[in-house]
Tab-separated table of C-alpha atoms in Angstrom:
chain	number	residue	atom	x	y	z
A	1	MET	CA	201.391	98.000	64.690
A	2	SER	CA	198.600	95.713	63.343
A	3	THR	CA	197.936	95.554	59.586
A	4	MET	CA	194.240	95.294	60.434
A	5	ASP	CA	191.954	98.359	60.922
A	6	ILE	CA	189.532	96.296	62.863
A	7	GLU	CA	189.760	93.243	64.677
A	8	LEU	CA	186.905	91.437	66.709
A	9	ILE	CA	188.292	88.659	68.823
A	10	ALA	CA	185.568	86.328	70.408
A	11	VAL	CA	183.057	89.271	70.706
A	12	SER	CA	179.756	88.568	72.369
A	13	LYS	CA	176.799	90.877	73.365
A	14	SER	CA	174.072	89.871	75.644
A	15	TYR	CA	170.979	91.557	77.059
A	16	GLY	CA	169.997	89.382	80.193
A	17	ALA	CA	169.520	85.881	78.971
A	18	ASN	CA	169.331	86.943	75.281
A	19	ARG	CA	172.710	86.520	73.449
A	20	VAL	CA	172.531	89.071	70.431
A	21	VAL	CA	175.963	88.421	69.207
A	22	ASP	CA	177.618	85.109	69.877
A	23	ASN	CA	181.378	84.806	70.175
A	24	ILE	CA	182.377	86.354	66.601
A	25	ASP	CA	185.882	86.770	65.182
A	26	LEU	CA	186.536	89.192	62.371
A	27	SER	CA	189.337	91.038	60.926
A	28	ILE	CA	189.359	93.747	58.376
A	29	PRO	CA	192.403	95.178	56.649
A	30	ALA	CA	192.916	98.789	55.926
A	31	GLY	CA	191.069	99.992	52.722
A	32	GLU	CA	188.587	97.162	52.358
A	33	PHE	CA	184.834	97.773	51.830
A	34	VAL	CA	183.097	95.228	54.082
A	35	SER	CA	179.440	94.597	54.361
A	36	ILE	CA	177.820	93.127	57.414
A	37	LEU	CA	174.625	91.530	55.763
A	38	GLY	CA	171.679	89.834	57.513
A	39	PRO	CA	168.033	89.907	58.283
A	40	SER	CA	166.463	91.965	61.282
A	41	GLY	CA	167.602	90.638	64.382
A	42	CYS	CA	170.676	88.988	63.329
A	43	GLY	CA	173.179	91.103	65.376
A	44	LYS	CA	174.707	93.251	62.568
A	45	THR	CA	173.696	96.708	63.926
A	46	THR	CA	174.657	95.585	67.538
A	47	THR	CA	178.050	94.521	66.087
A	48	LEU	CA	178.525	98.002	64.432
A	49	ASN	CA	177.442	99.825	67.554
A	50	MET	CA	180.192	97.942	69.542
A	51	ILE	CA	182.856	98.900	66.869
A	52	ALA	CA	181.642	102.642	67.177
A	53	GLY	CA	181.572	102.529	71.007
A	54	PHE	CA	177.980	103.012	71.544
A	55	SER	CA	177.723	99.793	73.262
A	56	ASP	CA	180.188	97.699	75.367
A	57	PRO	CA	180.764	93.944	74.409
A	58	SER	CA	179.771	91.448	76.964
A	59	GLY	CA	182.800	89.449	76.179
A	60	GLY	CA	185.890	89.581	73.965
A	61	ASP	CA	187.882	92.314	72.563
A	62	ILE	CA	187.513	94.988	69.827
A	63	ARG	CA	190.896	96.446	68.317
A	64	ILE	CA	191.311	99.512	66.078
A	65	ARG	CA	194.743	99.401	64.372
A	66	GLY	CA	195.965	97.027	66.907
A	67	ARG	CA	194.746	98.712	70.144
A	68	SER	CA	192.037	97.528	72.197
A	69	GLN	CA	188.887	99.824	72.384
A	70	LEU	CA	187.393	98.426	75.497
A	71	GLY	CA	186.557	101.517	77.481
A	72	VAL	CA	187.406	103.939	74.717
A	73	PRO	CA	184.709	106.434	74.127
A	74	PRO	CA	183.255	106.865	70.509
A	75	GLU	CA	184.810	110.258	70.083
A	76	LYS	CA	188.226	109.013	70.766
A	77	ARG	CA	188.140	105.956	68.337
A	78	GLY	CA	189.101	108.078	65.215
A	79	ILE	CA	186.175	106.818	63.004
A	80	GLY	CA	183.321	108.376	60.858
A	81	LEU	CA	179.605	107.429	61.267
A	82	VAL	CA	176.869	107.671	58.667
A	83	PHE	CA	173.403	106.789	60.076
A	84	GLN	CA	170.246	105.622	58.526
A	85	ASN	CA	168.402	108.884	59.187
A	86	TYR	CA	171.627	110.959	58.467
A	87	ALA	CA	171.266	112.945	61.976
A	88	LEU	CA	171.915	116.366	60.224
A	89	PHE	CA	171.628	119.415	62.422
A	90	PRO	CA	168.410	121.106	61.062
A	91	HIS	CA	169.530	124.748	62.207
A	92	MET	CA	172.830	124.368	60.324
A	93	THR	CA	173.515	124.812	56.714
A	94	VAL	CA	175.151	122.235	54.546
A	95	ALA	CA	178.533	123.722	54.876
A	96	GLU	CA	178.107	124.144	58.781
A	97	ASN	CA	176.949	120.429	59.026
A	98	VAL	CA	180.100	119.279	57.022
A	99	ALA	CA	182.411	121.397	58.959
A	100	PHE	CA	181.074	120.291	62.336
A	101	GLY	CA	183.804	117.748	62.921
A	102	LEU	CA	186.515	119.814	62.074
A	103	LYS	CA	185.160	122.599	64.429
A	104	MET	CA	185.098	120.305	67.277
A	105	LYS	CA	188.819	119.385	66.812
A	106	GLY	CA	189.738	123.026	66.524
A	107	THR	CA	190.852	122.969	62.943
A	108	PRO	CA	191.681	126.474	61.831
A	109	ARG	CA	188.978	128.433	59.653
A	110	ALA	CA	191.088	128.637	56.523
A	111	GLU	CA	191.811	125.058	56.520
A	112	THR	CA	188.217	123.991	57.528
A	113	GLU	CA	186.781	125.835	54.458
A	114	THR	CA	189.067	124.230	52.192
A	115	GLU	CA	188.434	120.697	53.487
A	116	VAL	CA	184.653	121.469	53.391
A	117	ARG	CA	184.944	122.582	49.652
A	118	SER	CA	186.681	119.308	49.014
A	119	ALA	CA	184.280	117.193	50.670
A	120	LEU	CA	181.387	118.682	49.047
A	121	ARG	CA	183.024	118.351	45.604
A	122	ARG	CA	183.560	114.740	46.108
A	123	VAL	CA	179.951	114.029	46.935
A	124	HIS	CA	178.731	116.194	43.940
A	125	LEU	CA	177.086	118.946	46.334
A	126	GLU	CA	178.770	122.158	44.963
A	127	GLY	CA	176.666	125.091	45.180
A	128	PHE	CA	174.474	123.614	48.038
A	129	GLU	CA	176.712	125.035	50.820
A	130	GLN	CA	174.026	127.696	52.112
A	131	ARG	CA	171.186	125.263	52.132
A	132	TYR	CA	169.436	123.830	55.156
A	133	PRO	CA	168.729	120.085	55.383
A	134	LYS	CA	164.928	120.796	55.036
A	135	GLU	CA	165.826	122.218	51.574
A	136	LEU	CA	167.527	119.021	50.331
A	137	SER	CA	166.219	115.845	48.777
A	138	GLY	CA	166.825	112.515	50.585
A	139	GLY	CA	169.835	111.836	48.295
A	140	GLN	CA	171.284	115.080	48.861
A	141	GLN	CA	170.795	114.753	52.795
A	142	GLN	CA	172.663	111.427	52.420
A	143	ARG	CA	175.515	113.069	50.629
A	144	THR	CA	175.695	115.762	53.105
A	145	ALA	CA	175.996	113.176	55.866
A	146	LEU	CA	178.615	111.327	54.068
A	147	ALA	CA	180.696	114.678	53.574
A	148	ARG	CA	180.384	115.351	57.244
A	149	ALA	CA	181.739	111.969	58.220
A	150	ILE	CA	184.743	112.022	55.808
A	151	THR	CA	185.688	115.621	56.389
A	152	PRO	CA	187.672	114.915	59.532
A	153	LYS	CA	189.650	112.227	57.305
A	154	PRO	CA	189.025	109.053	59.614
A	155	SER	CA	190.654	105.875	58.359
A	156	LEU	CA	187.621	104.006	59.205
A	157	LEU	CA	183.971	104.810	58.225
A	158	LEU	CA	180.845	102.833	59.650
A	159	LEU	CA	177.588	103.050	57.740
A	160	ASP	CA	174.306	101.879	59.099
A	161	GLU	CA	171.899	101.353	56.348
A	162	PRO	CA	172.242	104.805	54.911
A	163	LEU	CA	170.462	104.029	51.565
A	164	SER	CA	167.299	102.468	53.189
A	165	ASN	CA	165.224	105.657	53.014
A	166	LEU	CA	166.014	106.418	49.340
A	167	ASP	CA	163.965	105.278	46.325
A	168	LEU	CA	165.250	102.468	44.123
A	169	LYS	CA	166.785	104.507	41.380
A	170	LEU	CA	168.590	106.784	43.771
A	171	ARG	CA	169.822	103.627	45.977
A	172	GLU	CA	171.297	102.091	42.860
A	173	ALA	CA	173.080	105.367	41.890
A	174	MET	CA	174.315	106.001	45.532
A	175	ARG	CA	175.775	102.611	45.604
A	176	ILE	CA	178.113	103.499	42.726
A	177	GLU	CA	178.896	106.687	44.138
A	178	LEU	CA	179.733	105.305	47.587
A	179	LYS	CA	182.053	102.670	46.142
A	180	GLU	CA	183.806	105.363	44.067
A	181	ILE	CA	184.357	107.489	47.117
A	182	GLN	CA	185.750	104.842	49.077
A	183	GLU	CA	188.089	103.814	46.547
A	184	GLU	CA	189.124	107.389	45.997
A	185	LEU	CA	189.873	107.903	49.806
A	186	GLY	CA	191.401	104.507	50.371
A	187	MET	CA	189.187	104.372	53.587
A	188	THR	CA	187.972	101.308	55.302
A	189	PHE	CA	184.223	101.046	55.062
A	190	ILE	CA	182.040	98.872	57.212
A	191	TYR	CA	178.519	98.819	55.846
A	192	VAL	CA	175.662	97.287	57.709
A	193	THR	CA	172.680	96.192	55.415
A	194	HIS	CA	169.906	93.777	55.131
A	195	ASP	CA	169.837	94.345	51.260
A	196	GLN	CA	171.775	91.759	49.394
A	197	ASP	CA	171.926	93.766	46.293
A	198	GLU	CA	173.780	96.620	48.044
A	199	ALA	CA	176.222	94.402	49.675
A	200	MET	CA	176.852	92.350	46.360
A	201	ALA	CA	177.316	95.464	44.353
A	202	MET	CA	179.632	97.441	46.650
A	203	SER	CA	181.496	95.032	48.860
A	204	ASP	CA	185.030	93.614	48.510
A	205	ARG	CA	183.964	91.218	51.245
A	206	ILE	CA	180.559	90.226	52.819
A	207	VAL	CA	180.000	88.983	56.297
A	208	VAL	CA	176.599	87.214	56.418
A	209	MET	CA	175.229	87.134	60.066
A	210	HIS	CA	172.411	84.863	61.315
A	211	GLY	CA	171.340	84.455	64.800
A	212	GLY	CA	174.143	86.405	66.208
A	213	LEU	CA	176.851	84.210	64.261
A	214	VAL	CA	178.868	84.741	61.323
A	215	ALA	CA	177.218	82.266	58.876
A	216	GLN	CA	179.747	82.828	56.150
A	217	GLU	CA	182.162	85.529	54.984
A	218	GLY	CA	184.055	85.919	51.696
A	219	LYS	CA	183.908	87.546	48.357
A	220	PRO	CA	180.545	88.239	46.803
A	221	ASP	CA	180.947	85.792	43.939
A	222	ASP	CA	182.358	83.279	46.451
A	223	ILE	CA	179.408	83.352	48.676
A	224	TYR	CA	176.742	83.473	45.778
A	225	ASP	CA	178.419	80.710	43.886
A	226	HIS	CA	179.461	78.569	47.100
A	227	PRO	CA	177.101	78.894	49.903
A	228	ARG	CA	177.844	76.798	52.781
A	229	SER	CA	174.320	76.554	54.160
A	230	ARG	CA	170.600	76.491	53.367
A	231	PHE	CA	170.342	79.911	55.174
A	232	VAL	CA	173.035	81.817	53.193
A	233	ALA	CA	171.760	80.013	49.665
A	234	ASP	CA	168.311	81.265	50.597
A	235	PHE	CA	169.187	84.755	51.880
A	236	ILE	CA	171.637	85.580	48.861
A	237	GLY	CA	169.842	85.695	45.736
A	238	LYS	CA	167.122	83.536	44.378
A	239	SER	CA	167.306	79.577	44.872
A	240	ASN	CA	165.762	76.148	44.548
A	241	LEU	CA	166.436	74.417	47.731
A	242	LEU	CA	165.825	70.677	47.829
A	243	PRO	CA	166.420	68.189	50.631
A	244	VAL	CA	168.855	65.491	50.082
A	245	ALA	CA	168.080	61.830	50.713
A	246	SER	CA	171.384	60.277	49.837
A	247	LEU	CA	174.701	60.597	47.752
A	248	ARG	CA	176.759	58.144	45.745
A	249	ALA	CA	180.291	58.888	44.476
A	250	GLU	CA	180.954	57.828	40.979
A	251	GLY	CA	184.302	58.627	39.672
A	252	GLY	CA	184.754	62.575	39.565
A	253	SER	CA	181.093	63.249	39.990
A	254	THR	CA	178.193	62.507	42.536
A	255	THR	CA	174.810	61.002	42.179
A	256	VAL	CA	172.435	63.051	44.222
A	257	VAL	CA	169.147	61.409	45.382
A	258	LEU	CA	166.694	63.975	46.592
A	259	GLU	CA	163.763	63.339	49.273
A	260	ASP	CA	161.313	63.834	46.432
A	261	GLY	CA	162.772	61.052	44.327
A	262	LEU	CA	164.480	63.267	41.711
A	263	THR	CA	168.156	62.137	40.951
A	264	LEU	CA	170.841	64.659	39.815
A	265	THR	CA	174.651	64.502	38.886
A	266	ALA	CA	176.697	66.824	40.717
A	267	ALA	CA	180.390	67.639	40.846
A	268	ALA	CA	182.093	65.837	43.922
A	269	PRO	CA	181.276	67.666	47.100
A	270	GLU	CA	184.193	68.603	49.599
A	271	ASN	CA	182.361	66.863	52.523
A	272	PRO	CA	180.014	64.183	51.143
A	273	GLY	CA	179.087	62.875	54.441
A	274	SER	CA	177.517	66.117	55.741
A	275	VAL	CA	175.256	67.115	52.815
A	276	HIS	CA	171.890	67.981	53.573
A	277	TYR	CA	170.450	70.084	50.970
A	278	CYS	CA	170.870	70.837	47.226
A	279	CYS	CA	170.910	74.426	46.008
A	280	LEU	CA	169.993	75.253	42.262
A	281	ARG	CA	170.212	78.856	41.255
A	282	PRO	CA	167.211	79.667	38.883
A	283	GLU	CA	169.651	81.300	36.363
A	284	ALA	CA	171.406	78.017	36.091
A	285	VAL	CA	168.259	76.127	35.406
A	286	ARG	CA	167.976	76.396	31.615
A	287	LEU	CA	164.567	76.156	30.198
A	288	THR	CA	163.825	74.696	26.707
A	289	PRO	CA	160.677	73.993	24.961
A	290	VAL	CA	160.077	70.324	24.064
A	291	GLY	CA	161.449	69.692	20.584
A	292	GLU	CA	164.471	72.040	20.851
A	293	GLU	CA	167.969	70.852	21.254
A	294	VAL	CA	168.890	70.388	24.937
A	295	PRO	CA	172.882	70.868	25.744
A	296	SER	CA	174.631	67.762	26.745
A	297	PRO	CA	175.880	66.311	29.105
A	298	VAL	CA	173.645	67.888	31.552
A	299	ASN	CA	170.928	66.917	33.870
A	300	ARG	CA	167.644	66.762	32.025
A	301	ILE	CA	164.301	67.096	33.816
A	302	ASP	CA	160.955	66.966	32.121
A	303	GLY	CA	158.139	69.427	33.406
A	304	ASN	CA	155.345	71.706	32.734
A	305	LEU	CA	155.406	75.475	32.585
A	306	ASN	CA	152.759	76.648	35.068
A	307	ARG	CA	153.508	80.238	35.921
A	308	ILE	CA	155.400	83.259	34.439
A	309	VAL	CA	156.283	86.148	36.405
A	310	ASN	CA	157.547	89.333	34.783
A	311	LEU	CA	160.846	90.644	36.357
A	312	GLY	CA	161.645	93.167	33.431
A	313	ALA	CA	164.753	91.979	31.761
A	314	TYR	CA	163.975	88.279	32.857
A	315	ARG	CA	160.906	86.225	33.306
A	316	GLU	CA	160.710	83.917	36.414
A	317	CYS	CA	159.330	80.501	35.209
A	318	PHE	CA	157.764	78.101	37.570
A	319	VAL	CA	157.952	74.585	36.212
A	320	THR	CA	155.996	71.587	37.843
A	321	LEU	CA	157.753	68.447	37.598
A	322	PRO	CA	156.011	64.903	37.237
A	323	ASN	CA	156.549	64.233	41.057
A	324	GLY	CA	154.991	67.716	41.949
A	325	THR	CA	158.078	69.581	42.856
A	326	VAL	CA	158.164	73.250	41.402
A	327	LEU	CA	161.615	74.410	40.173
A	328	LYS	CA	162.261	78.241	39.199
A	329	SER	CA	164.090	79.183	36.109
A	330	LEU	CA	165.083	82.649	34.993
A	331	VAL	CA	164.629	83.076	31.343
A	332	ARG	CA	165.611	86.385	29.302
A	333	SER	CA	162.462	88.259	28.326
A	334	THR	CA	163.492	88.137	24.674
A	335	ARG	CA	162.690	84.541	24.731
A	336	LEU	CA	159.155	85.206	26.054
A	337	PRO	CA	157.412	84.695	22.664
A	338	ASP	CA	158.648	81.037	22.699
A	339	LEU	CA	157.010	80.278	26.023
A	340	SER	CA	153.396	80.024	27.306
A	341	VAL	CA	151.645	78.677	30.500
A	342	GLY	CA	150.779	75.156	30.116
A	343	GLN	CA	153.745	74.311	27.775
A	344	SER	CA	155.860	71.315	28.140
A	345	VAL	CA	159.537	72.064	28.696
A	346	VAL	CA	162.742	70.367	29.620
A	347	LEU	CA	165.085	71.801	32.361
A	348	SER	CA	168.827	71.287	31.889
A	349	ILE	CA	171.379	71.880	34.735
A	350	ASP	CA	175.106	71.532	34.409
A	351	PRO	CA	176.632	69.293	37.268
A	352	ASP	CA	178.942	72.112	38.259
A	353	ALA	CA	175.573	74.229	38.870
A	354	VAL	CA	174.287	71.632	41.595
A	355	GLN	CA	175.478	73.193	44.745
A	356	LEU	CA	175.480	70.646	47.794
A	357	LEU	CA	175.061	72.216	51.274
A	358	ASP	CA	175.939	70.747	54.615
A	359	SER	CA	173.160	72.436	56.641
């Protein structure tokens, strides 16, 4: 028996001449929370639909717990599903919706009632058993759909952007609850989203898709701190992306000459011959008013503060350099009294924060 809950082996999906998913490989062990993240049209939902059995791959194999699922219908795959629109039965109460999967399996009534109570307790819906979907808020409907999916106790749960219809505060609260439920159940979750914050907050591992391909996969921190391409650096978080003209290795560091003429010192890259872009995360670009002490040794760049955007706890500061390049810096709002538009500032960047990208 495979130790992997899910294996995608050279899986492709084409519609006519349009290849939506292009020869991807993916292995997901039991009990992991994996997010498939990417923009619209990248192939993430198509990939989920193939795992679920709603769509057949054009090539490759999909295995669940070591067994090929080619030709296996969705109801025989032993998986749970939570959709973006929740897909609740409007004529059924909350309890009846949650019991639906067990009823289809022929589970005895007493056992069904016990499992329904347990599932509703897990999603904090005790006392809502006799309400109908139209009497529930968006968050309560989402919890009902989740309870219905976990009640038959599948080992694998597929979630297709289930929080996208909720307001910001509720989405943030549900992220925490989803992760807690997943950890409590020890269930494998595959979560499709275009929202990087959701993926970063909940996932053990993120699979970033772009153009039908897996652009990068890894732990959230690794993907954020060490993006492998311009696309990943731009899609995950905020970034300053600058084209690289040339590199020059000097001992344990590298001199990076950008196309705009700016020169930075970076830690030595793994593949110095394939670097095309430089990524500077705004939070790693420290901003200091002229006259204040700047940490050393760091990259120092003079500039002029030309715009401040209020992000609540932070201010996004846009600094124009003498060559006309504009860099973004994130500054804590508590420092705002010390900053004003038109002010001369110094930007400082640690060499370890200069990320070199190969594409």
